[in-house]
Amino acid sequence: MKRLAAFLLFLLFIFPLSADSGLDFVHVGIDITVSESKAYTVVENFTIDYREPHHGFIRDIPLDGASLEVIAVSEDYSLTSSGGITSIVIGDAGETVQGVMDYTLTYRIDPGFDRAAGYDEFYIDLFSAYDQSVSNIQFSVAFPSRIEKENVWVTYGPYGSTRLMDFQFTDGRIITGSLDELGAGETITLEAEMEDGYFIRSDYSLPAFIVSLVISLVLTGLYVFLYFRFGRDEEPVVSVRFSPPDNLSPLDVGYLFDSNDDTRDYTAMIYYWADQGLLSIEEKAEDEFILHRKKDIDGDREAYEVNLFNALFKSGSDADLSHLNIFQDIQNSVRPLLKAKYSKGEKALSDAKAQRVHSICFALTFIYCLAMAFSVAVNDRSFGLFAFILIAFQFVFTSLVFWSLGRRIPGVKTYVFSYMIIAIVTLFSLFILQAIATSAGINIAFTRIMAIVVSISVSILSGLCAAMTKRSAYAQEVLGQILGYRDFLENVEIDKLRTLIDENPSYFYHNLSYAIVLDLEKEWAGKASDLVKEPAAWYTGYGSPVLSSYFYYSMFNRINNRYRSCFAPPASAYRSSGRGPSHPGFSSFAGGGSGGGGARGW
């Protein structure tokens, strides 16, 4: 990566070799002091002859994961970063300079842990020339203790060059050298190998592992307690009933059942209003439907129902579904009122205390992700941001999967698929975190185990956090009524249904719109297939009158599938069955080391 970054940096500047930059690097002096921890302080002196006006010059420093601290610059400066390269921009955009100028830069680079196996290594690009040669380069590198001269190589030339240059070696630890000219596109690189343990860095792997393990276990235990104390839903009291819950339209029942409204719910309202005599449905040709308003809707109904009905007939008493689109009406005057009714006050669907606990847990988990990211990368904080992005992504993604499962009663395949996705994301996070921890740490065993603990804990905590959504007392009561009614629609005995239809020939039609929002229209039509005695009074068409219950079930699917864009954007998906209640060695060559880089005018 270091070598590739340096090579790419060269490509940015060496192509326009024929262009005159309007300045000359007269002298470059580089003094580097290496500490016992491998971090090194660089003092650079530049003498630049600006033959043409410039604002100043830019010092590019490839870091490749290392951290940079600018200590002092003799002129005004700013910092920019891109592609692993930090640039010190020296000068003022509002001013220009010309002639010979001297500059001094002091900065500190911490390259992190030595990643070579069996030995320690110091590898640095001292300086790179871009699109013009650089004259009179002098360098000095002072190590903290004795090294072996035969294990030091200084190379220079184009990227990949192995041409060695002479250097002076004093006191067993100081390397000095000079070069009269460094050609355009060339780099000076220094590499030194030492015995393993030459550089001494504090290893925080064990304490970080202990802290992360304790926090993970405590937080998991806390969430489990809070779930059983505040977040767990009790089983609703289900009582079989032969009619829908009182004063609730199919749109209400559909929303209460899964905390969601969709095209099925809105299409079912057409059947509901037709059964109540507010409209009739005419099929002019196959799958060509026109709605005729028979009565004005009662203003005493819920405002969102009134607005929905009026939106259907906003162009007159007849509504051709082929040319109708009321999506914006739903967005502006139906959905907000529907959600408002069931989000606050006595009819709020979520328990207020559970919601507060859920919000607290979500915030705590986010903080946990931040803390664990820097625990994994405790020995090299340059990896911290990447680790946090990874862990935060895992948390958000798994939370969404758990949340989607909580919105319905999934089948076995849905459960298996969802948990497989969660497992794959967790394993992916675990693998990347282990790579980060290994790169940033010394004690590989502890850092690897810590990555396992963190990645698994994030998925567990996101699941517990998503489950912390207890239903309110009102939602619990209505859900019991809906489940009892749904059980009747799904399991009613034929003899019982025959009796009900004998007593009320329109009984099948009265319940059809509710069966639709509960995903039981096919089952309901099947049970009444031989029992319907009267055709729907509200339907006319080329095949009327129709006694078949399957016809009206099929007609719903034709309307819903073809005209769902009336109620929602084309991307709105048709919801299949499964709705349910919410719960919620030596290889030295020029170029490729950290540090180094080059300079250019601006």
PDB file of C-alpha atoms in Angstrom, residues 2-3 34 37-38 40 111-124 143 151 153 190-199 585-589 592-594:
ATOM      1  CA  LYS A   2       2.776   2.437   0.880  1.00  0.00           C
ATOM      2  CA  ARG A   3       4.616   1.754  -2.343  1.00  0.00           C
ATOM      3  CA  VAL A  34      13.615   8.455  15.494  1.00  0.00           C
ATOM      4  CA  SER A  37       8.548   3.909  19.919  1.00  0.00           C
ATOM      5  CA  LYS A  38       9.359   4.261  16.181  1.00  0.00           C
ATOM      6  CA  TYR A  40       9.974  10.177  14.289  1.00  0.00           C
ATOM      7  CA  PRO A 111       3.765   4.910  11.692  1.00  0.00           C
ATOM      8  CA  GLY A 112       2.218   2.576  14.265  1.00  0.00           C
ATOM      9  CA  PHE A 113       3.321  -0.919  15.079  1.00  0.00           C
ATOM     10  CA  ASP A 114       6.011  -2.735  13.116  1.00  0.00           C
ATOM     11  CA  ARG A 115       4.227  -5.186  10.869  1.00  0.00           C
ATOM     12  CA  ALA A 116       7.304  -7.175   9.761  1.00  0.00           C
ATOM     13  CA  ALA A 117       7.518 -10.697  11.190  1.00  0.00           C
ATOM     14  CA  GLY A 118      10.640 -11.630  13.210  1.00  0.00           C
ATOM     15  CA  TYR A 119      12.393  -8.284  13.014  1.00  0.00           C
ATOM     16  CA  ASP A 120      11.802  -4.563  13.361  1.00  0.00           C
ATOM     17  CA  GLU A 121      11.990  -2.275  10.388  1.00  0.00           C
ATOM     18  CA  PHE A 122      12.264   1.431   9.631  1.00  0.00           C
ATOM     19  CA  TYR A 123      11.274   2.290   6.057  1.00  0.00           C
ATOM     20  CA  ILE A 124      10.860   5.847   4.841  1.00  0.00           C
ATOM     21  CA  PHE A 143      18.122   6.325  15.600  1.00  0.00           C
ATOM     22  CA  ASN A 151      21.382  -3.639   7.629  1.00  0.00           C
ATOM     23  CA  TRP A 153      20.162   0.662   2.641  1.00  0.00           C
ATOM     24  CA  LEU A 190      15.976   4.660   3.475  1.00  0.00           C
ATOM     25  CA  GLU A 191      15.399   1.192   4.935  1.00  0.00           C
ATOM     26  CA  ALA A 192      16.898  -0.206   8.137  1.00  0.00           C
ATOM     27  CA  GLU A 193      16.354  -3.600   9.752  1.00  0.00           C
ATOM     28  CA  MET A 194      16.852  -4.230  13.464  1.00  0.00           C
ATOM     29  CA  GLU A 195      16.450  -7.146  15.815  1.00  0.00           C
ATOM     30  CA  ASP A 196      12.925  -7.890  16.916  1.00  0.00           C
ATOM     31  CA  GLY A 197      12.009  -5.654  19.864  1.00  0.00           C
ATOM     32  CA  TYR A 198      14.263  -2.752  18.893  1.00  0.00           C
ATOM     33  CA  PHE A 199      11.298  -0.428  18.953  1.00  0.00           C
ATOM     34  CA  GLY A 585      13.341  -9.768   4.348  1.00  0.00           C
ATOM     35  CA  PHE A 586      15.459  -7.358   2.138  1.00  0.00           C
ATOM     36  CA  SER A 587      13.492  -5.919  -0.718  1.00  0.00           C
ATOM     37  CA  SER A 588      14.497  -2.287  -0.584  1.00  0.00           C
ATOM     38  CA  PHE A 589      13.809  -0.069  -3.558  1.00  0.00           C
ATOM     39  CA  GLY A 592       6.950   3.275  -1.240  1.00  0.00           C
ATOM     40  CA  GLY A 593       7.807   4.197   2.333  1.00  0.00           C
ATOM     41  CA  SER A 594       5.694   6.267   4.683  1.00  0.00           C
TER      42      SER A 594
END
